[in-house]
Structures are given as C-alpha cells and as structure tokens.
C-alpha cells in the first residue's frame, strides 16, 4: 500500500471509531439503562450485518462454508480483516464443535474509550454481536453471539463467544424448488 492509502484508511478508521462513540453516547442519553442500550446496539448491528453480507460476499469471493469451523476461519481471517483491519484468533472450541471464541487483541471500536462508572453494564461493542448474527442469518445460519470478556471492563482480552444454533432452511415459494 502507498502511504496515502494507509493514511486514508487510518483516518477512516478513526472517524468511524469517533462516530460510533458519539452514537453510543446518544443512546446512553436516550435510554434509561445499559441493557436497553445494549439491545439497541445489537439491533443496529443486526441490521448492518443483514446488508453487509452482500458486500462481503461480492468483495471477498468466498464460497459457501462447509462447516462451522470453516465459517469461524472466514469470519476471523477475512471479514474482521476486511472491515476492521484486525485478525482475531479462533479458539476455545467446544467438544461438540458448535461453539468457539474470537479473541481480539485489539478492538478498534474502543480506541479513545473509557466506560464511566455509572455504565458498568454497558457492552460498548455489542454492535459487533448483532453484525455477526445478522450476516450469518442471511447465509442460513442461526447463531448466538455474546461478549464473554471485554478489555473495557478490565479483562485482559476481548472475547466474543459464538454458538451455532441451527441451519435455517430456505423457504422457497411453492413450485420454486
């Protein structure tokens, strides 16, 4: 990459981080408690994910994943890299292979952020959980996504826990099978 491209990417990333911070601040003013703010962030993320998957599939040329492990690798190595410029590690697989953790060494959403004491239940980056849930639902995969650890809450790492719930059957109109 040339220096101008890197500088532009850095500026875009910082602008996004600061804009996201302003959004979270406004939601904290609009809603009475952190749980409601978390729900709103998740809902916004879900709506973003539903739309972002088309862009992702078009730009990445990734084909259909054959299993949840392959899905995990694509999320970590392609999607996070493409949209957030980071590559989380995929770890802590459940024995059944239906649950894993994404460990983020750094979370660009929390640059410049300190949680105030009166927002101890705020899951600042819950937008990411919604994005993942929404995007995967569009490729017929129902998942549960939650933050297990968060550096903003004093944990050493940020950990997003993902659990496969079920494959969503495509409902084709009668006669379109």
mmCIF file of C-alpha atoms in Angstrom:
data_model
loop_
_atom_site.group_PDB
_atom_site.id
_atom_site.type_symbol
_atom_site.label_atom_id
_atom_site.label_comp_id
_atom_site.label_asym_id
_atom_site.label_seq_id
_atom_site.Cartn_x
_atom_site.Cartn_y
_atom_site.Cartn_z
ATOM 1 C CA UNK A 1 0.000 0.000 0.000
ATOM 2 C CA UNK A 2 1.112 3.525 -0.621
ATOM 3 C CA UNK A 3 1.424 5.958 2.302
ATOM 4 C CA UNK A 4 -1.638 7.985 1.196
ATOM 5 C CA UNK A 5 -3.842 4.855 1.156
ATOM 6 C CA UNK A 6 -2.619 3.843 4.621
ATOM 7 C CA UNK A 7 -3.207 7.367 5.955
ATOM 8 C CA UNK A 8 -6.731 7.435 4.432
ATOM 9 C CA UNK A 9 -7.543 4.017 5.939
ATOM 10 C CA UNK A 10 -6.292 5.201 9.332
ATOM 11 C CA UNK A 11 -8.343 8.397 9.084
ATOM 12 C CA UNK A 12 -11.471 6.427 8.070
ATOM 13 C CA UNK A 13 -10.950 4.050 10.975
ATOM 14 C CA UNK A 14 -10.561 6.911 13.468
ATOM 15 C CA UNK A 15 -13.605 8.709 12.052
ATOM 16 C CA UNK A 16 -15.677 5.526 12.369
ATOM 17 C CA UNK A 17 -14.460 4.978 15.955
ATOM 18 C CA UNK A 18 -15.341 8.533 16.976
ATOM 19 C CA UNK A 19 -18.719 8.420 15.185
ATOM 20 C CA UNK A 20 -19.540 5.128 16.904
ATOM 21 C CA UNK A 21 -18.609 6.709 20.240
ATOM 22 C CA UNK A 22 -21.000 9.592 19.578
ATOM 23 C CA UNK A 23 -23.757 7.096 18.701
ATOM 24 C CA UNK A 24 -23.256 5.136 21.935
ATOM 25 C CA UNK A 25 -23.205 8.379 23.939
ATOM 26 C CA UNK A 26 -26.511 9.469 22.388
ATOM 27 C CA UNK A 27 -28.096 6.060 23.070
ATOM 28 C CA UNK A 28 -26.998 6.313 26.712
ATOM 29 C CA UNK A 29 -28.812 9.651 26.921
ATOM 30 C CA UNK A 30 -31.929 8.332 25.127
ATOM 31 C CA UNK A 31 -32.419 5.108 27.099
ATOM 32 C CA UNK A 32 -32.805 4.613 30.818
ATOM 33 C CA UNK A 33 -30.475 1.672 31.349
ATOM 34 C CA UNK A 34 -27.465 -0.081 29.873
ATOM 35 C CA UNK A 35 -29.421 -3.232 28.994
ATOM 36 C CA UNK A 36 -31.694 -1.220 26.682
ATOM 37 C CA UNK A 37 -28.670 0.482 25.080
ATOM 38 C CA UNK A 38 -27.085 -2.974 24.571
ATOM 39 C CA UNK A 39 -30.296 -4.176 22.869
ATOM 40 C CA UNK A 40 -30.370 -1.140 20.580
ATOM 41 C CA UNK A 41 -26.699 -1.573 19.613
ATOM 42 C CA UNK A 42 -27.296 -5.264 18.908
ATOM 43 C CA UNK A 43 -30.368 -4.439 16.808
ATOM 44 C CA UNK A 44 -28.437 -1.822 14.805
ATOM 45 C CA UNK A 45 -25.606 -4.298 14.312
ATOM 46 C CA UNK A 46 -28.046 -6.961 13.143
ATOM 47 C CA UNK A 47 -29.464 -4.581 10.519
ATOM 48 C CA UNK A 48 -25.924 -3.728 9.373
ATOM 49 C CA UNK A 49 -24.975 -7.418 9.174
ATOM 50 C CA UNK A 50 -28.035 -8.260 7.087
ATOM 51 C CA UNK A 51 -26.858 -5.724 4.493
ATOM 52 C CA UNK A 52 -23.094 -6.124 4.901
ATOM 53 C CA UNK A 53 -23.084 -9.816 3.956
ATOM 54 C CA UNK A 54 -23.839 -8.994 0.306
ATOM 55 C CA UNK A 55 -20.883 -6.599 0.151
ATOM 56 C CA UNK A 56 -18.696 -9.163 1.903
ATOM 57 C CA UNK A 57 -19.604 -11.999 -0.465
ATOM 58 C CA UNK A 58 -19.103 -9.766 -3.523
ATOM 59 C CA UNK A 59 -15.741 -8.341 -2.407
ATOM 60 C CA UNK A 60 -14.217 -11.434 -0.824
ATOM 61 C CA UNK A 61 -15.194 -14.069 -3.424
ATOM 62 C CA UNK A 62 -15.554 -16.537 -0.532
ATOM 63 C CA UNK A 63 -17.723 -19.521 -1.424
ATOM 64 C CA UNK A 64 -20.213 -21.333 0.808
ATOM 65 C CA UNK A 65 -18.615 -22.633 4.006
ATOM 66 C CA UNK A 66 -18.975 -26.387 4.548
ATOM 67 C CA UNK A 67 -18.983 -26.341 8.349
ATOM 68 C CA UNK A 68 -18.875 -24.099 11.413
ATOM 69 C CA UNK A 69 -15.071 -24.344 11.692
ATOM 70 C CA UNK A 70 -14.645 -23.020 8.167
ATOM 71 C CA UNK A 71 -17.160 -20.261 8.940
ATOM 72 C CA UNK A 72 -15.124 -19.288 12.022
ATOM 73 C CA UNK A 73 -11.932 -19.025 9.956
ATOM 74 C CA UNK A 74 -13.602 -16.895 7.283
ATOM 75 C CA UNK A 75 -15.045 -14.559 9.928
ATOM 76 C CA UNK A 76 -11.681 -14.114 11.659
ATOM 77 C CA UNK A 77 -9.261 -14.128 8.721
ATOM 78 C CA UNK A 78 -11.338 -12.426 6.036
ATOM 79 C CA UNK A 79 -14.314 -10.473 7.438
ATOM 80 C CA UNK A 80 -12.683 -8.874 10.505
ATOM 81 C CA UNK A 81 -9.568 -8.097 8.453
ATOM 82 C CA UNK A 82 -11.647 -6.573 5.631
ATOM 83 C CA UNK A 83 -13.887 -4.368 7.768
ATOM 84 C CA UNK A 84 -11.955 -3.663 10.974
ATOM 85 C CA UNK A 85 -8.344 -4.260 9.936
ATOM 86 C CA UNK A 86 -7.780 -6.892 12.643
ATOM 87 C CA UNK A 87 -7.477 -10.680 12.662
ATOM 88 C CA UNK A 88 -8.866 -12.234 15.844
ATOM 89 C CA UNK A 89 -7.760 -15.715 16.822
ATOM 90 C CA UNK A 90 -10.292 -18.542 16.781
ATOM 91 C CA UNK A 91 -10.024 -20.621 19.950
ATOM 92 C CA UNK A 92 -11.813 -22.365 22.834
ATOM 93 C CA UNK A 93 -13.818 -24.755 20.657
ATOM 94 C CA UNK A 94 -16.481 -26.746 22.489
ATOM 95 C CA UNK A 95 -16.077 -30.556 22.349
ATOM 96 C CA UNK A 96 -19.140 -30.736 20.053
ATOM 97 C CA UNK A 97 -17.559 -28.197 17.670
ATOM 98 C CA UNK A 98 -20.627 -25.938 17.848
ATOM 99 C CA UNK A 99 -19.124 -23.086 19.862
ATOM 100 C CA UNK A 100 -15.905 -21.074 19.740
ATOM 101 C CA UNK A 101 -14.323 -17.796 20.821
ATOM 102 C CA UNK A 102 -12.933 -14.949 18.769
ATOM 103 C CA UNK A 103 -10.117 -13.327 20.746
ATOM 104 C CA UNK A 104 -9.475 -9.734 19.725
ATOM 105 C CA UNK A 105 -6.019 -8.498 20.707
ATOM 106 C CA UNK A 106 -7.274 -5.023 19.891
ATOM 107 C CA UNK A 107 -10.785 -3.742 19.276
ATOM 108 C CA UNK A 108 -10.781 -0.632 17.074
ATOM 109 C CA UNK A 109 -14.239 0.351 18.358
ATOM 110 C CA UNK A 110 -12.853 1.024 21.823
ATOM 111 C CA UNK A 111 -9.917 3.244 20.855
ATOM 112 C CA UNK A 112 -10.214 6.510 22.842
ATOM 113 C CA UNK A 113 -12.938 4.973 25.121
ATOM 114 C CA UNK A 114 -13.268 4.765 28.884
ATOM 115 C CA UNK A 115 -16.513 3.488 30.385
ATOM 116 C CA UNK A 116 -17.966 5.789 33.058
ATOM 117 C CA UNK A 117 -18.667 4.139 36.429
ATOM 118 C CA UNK A 118 -22.428 4.636 36.031
ATOM 119 C CA UNK A 119 -22.422 2.419 32.892
ATOM 120 C CA UNK A 120 -20.963 -0.780 34.319
ATOM 121 C CA UNK A 121 -23.475 -2.991 32.435
ATOM 122 C CA UNK A 122 -22.881 -1.354 29.051
ATOM 123 C CA UNK A 123 -21.480 -3.766 26.461
ATOM 124 C CA UNK A 124 -19.952 -0.996 24.384
ATOM 125 C CA UNK A 125 -19.188 -3.090 21.290
ATOM 126 C CA UNK A 126 -22.396 -5.153 21.223
ATOM 127 C CA UNK A 127 -22.953 -3.791 17.711
ATOM 128 C CA UNK A 128 -20.406 -6.420 16.592
ATOM 129 C CA UNK A 129 -22.541 -9.264 18.004
ATOM 130 C CA UNK A 130 -25.514 -8.026 16.015
ATOM 131 C CA UNK A 131 -23.460 -7.679 12.818
ATOM 132 C CA UNK A 132 -22.249 -11.279 13.099
ATOM 133 C CA UNK A 133 -25.720 -12.615 13.901
ATOM 134 C CA UNK A 134 -27.384 -10.689 11.053
ATOM 135 C CA UNK A 135 -24.774 -11.614 8.446
ATOM 136 C CA UNK A 136 -24.809 -15.303 9.330
ATOM 137 C CA UNK A 137 -28.596 -15.422 9.353
ATOM 138 C CA UNK A 138 -28.543 -14.260 5.726
ATOM 139 C CA UNK A 139 -26.430 -17.317 4.845
ATOM 140 C CA UNK A 140 -28.878 -19.635 6.645
ATOM 141 C CA UNK A 141 -27.018 -19.930 9.946
ATOM 142 C CA UNK A 142 -28.652 -19.141 13.291
ATOM 143 C CA UNK A 143 -26.045 -18.291 15.937
ATOM 144 C CA UNK A 144 -25.893 -16.898 19.447
ATOM 145 C CA UNK A 145 -23.213 -14.208 19.804
ATOM 146 C CA UNK A 146 -22.155 -12.524 23.047
ATOM 147 C CA UNK A 147 -19.199 -10.851 24.708
ATOM 148 C CA UNK A 148 -17.529 -13.157 27.236
ATOM 149 C CA UNK A 149 -14.676 -10.763 28.094
ATOM 150 C CA UNK A 150 -14.027 -7.113 27.375
ATOM 151 C CA UNK A 151 -10.897 -5.014 27.900
ATOM 152 C CA UNK A 152 -13.171 -2.035 28.672
ATOM 153 C CA UNK A 153 -14.327 -3.952 31.766
ATOM 154 C CA UNK A 154 -10.800 -4.734 32.894
ATOM 155 C CA UNK A 155 -10.370 -8.139 31.219
ATOM 156 C CA UNK A 156 -7.019 -8.906 29.584
ATOM 157 C CA UNK A 157 -8.592 -9.587 26.182
ATOM 158 C CA UNK A 158 -11.815 -9.027 24.304
ATOM 159 C CA UNK A 159 -13.581 -12.331 23.697
ATOM 160 C CA UNK A 160 -16.644 -12.801 21.518
ATOM 161 C CA UNK A 161 -18.323 -16.169 22.082
ATOM 162 C CA UNK A 162 -20.235 -17.671 19.135
ATOM 163 C CA UNK A 163 -22.548 -20.694 19.332
ATOM 164 C CA UNK A 164 -24.131 -22.448 16.362
ATOM 165 C CA UNK A 165 -27.861 -22.911 16.985
ATOM 166 C CA UNK A 166 -29.179 -24.359 13.724
ATOM 167 C CA UNK A 167 -29.080 -24.227 9.964
ATOM 168 C CA UNK A 168 -32.001 -22.170 8.677
ATOM 169 C CA UNK A 169 -33.899 -23.875 5.898
ATOM 170 C CA UNK A 170 -34.597 -21.706 2.885
ATOM 171 C CA UNK A 171 -38.323 -21.264 2.453
ATOM 172 C CA UNK A 172 -38.905 -21.345 -1.268
ATOM 173 C CA UNK A 173 -42.342 -20.427 -2.605
ATOM 174 C CA UNK A 174 -44.387 -23.429 -3.774
ATOM 175 C CA UNK A 175 -43.296 -24.516 -7.241
ATOM 176 C CA UNK A 176 -39.805 -22.918 -6.970
ATOM 177 C CA UNK A 177 -37.978 -25.992 -5.654
#
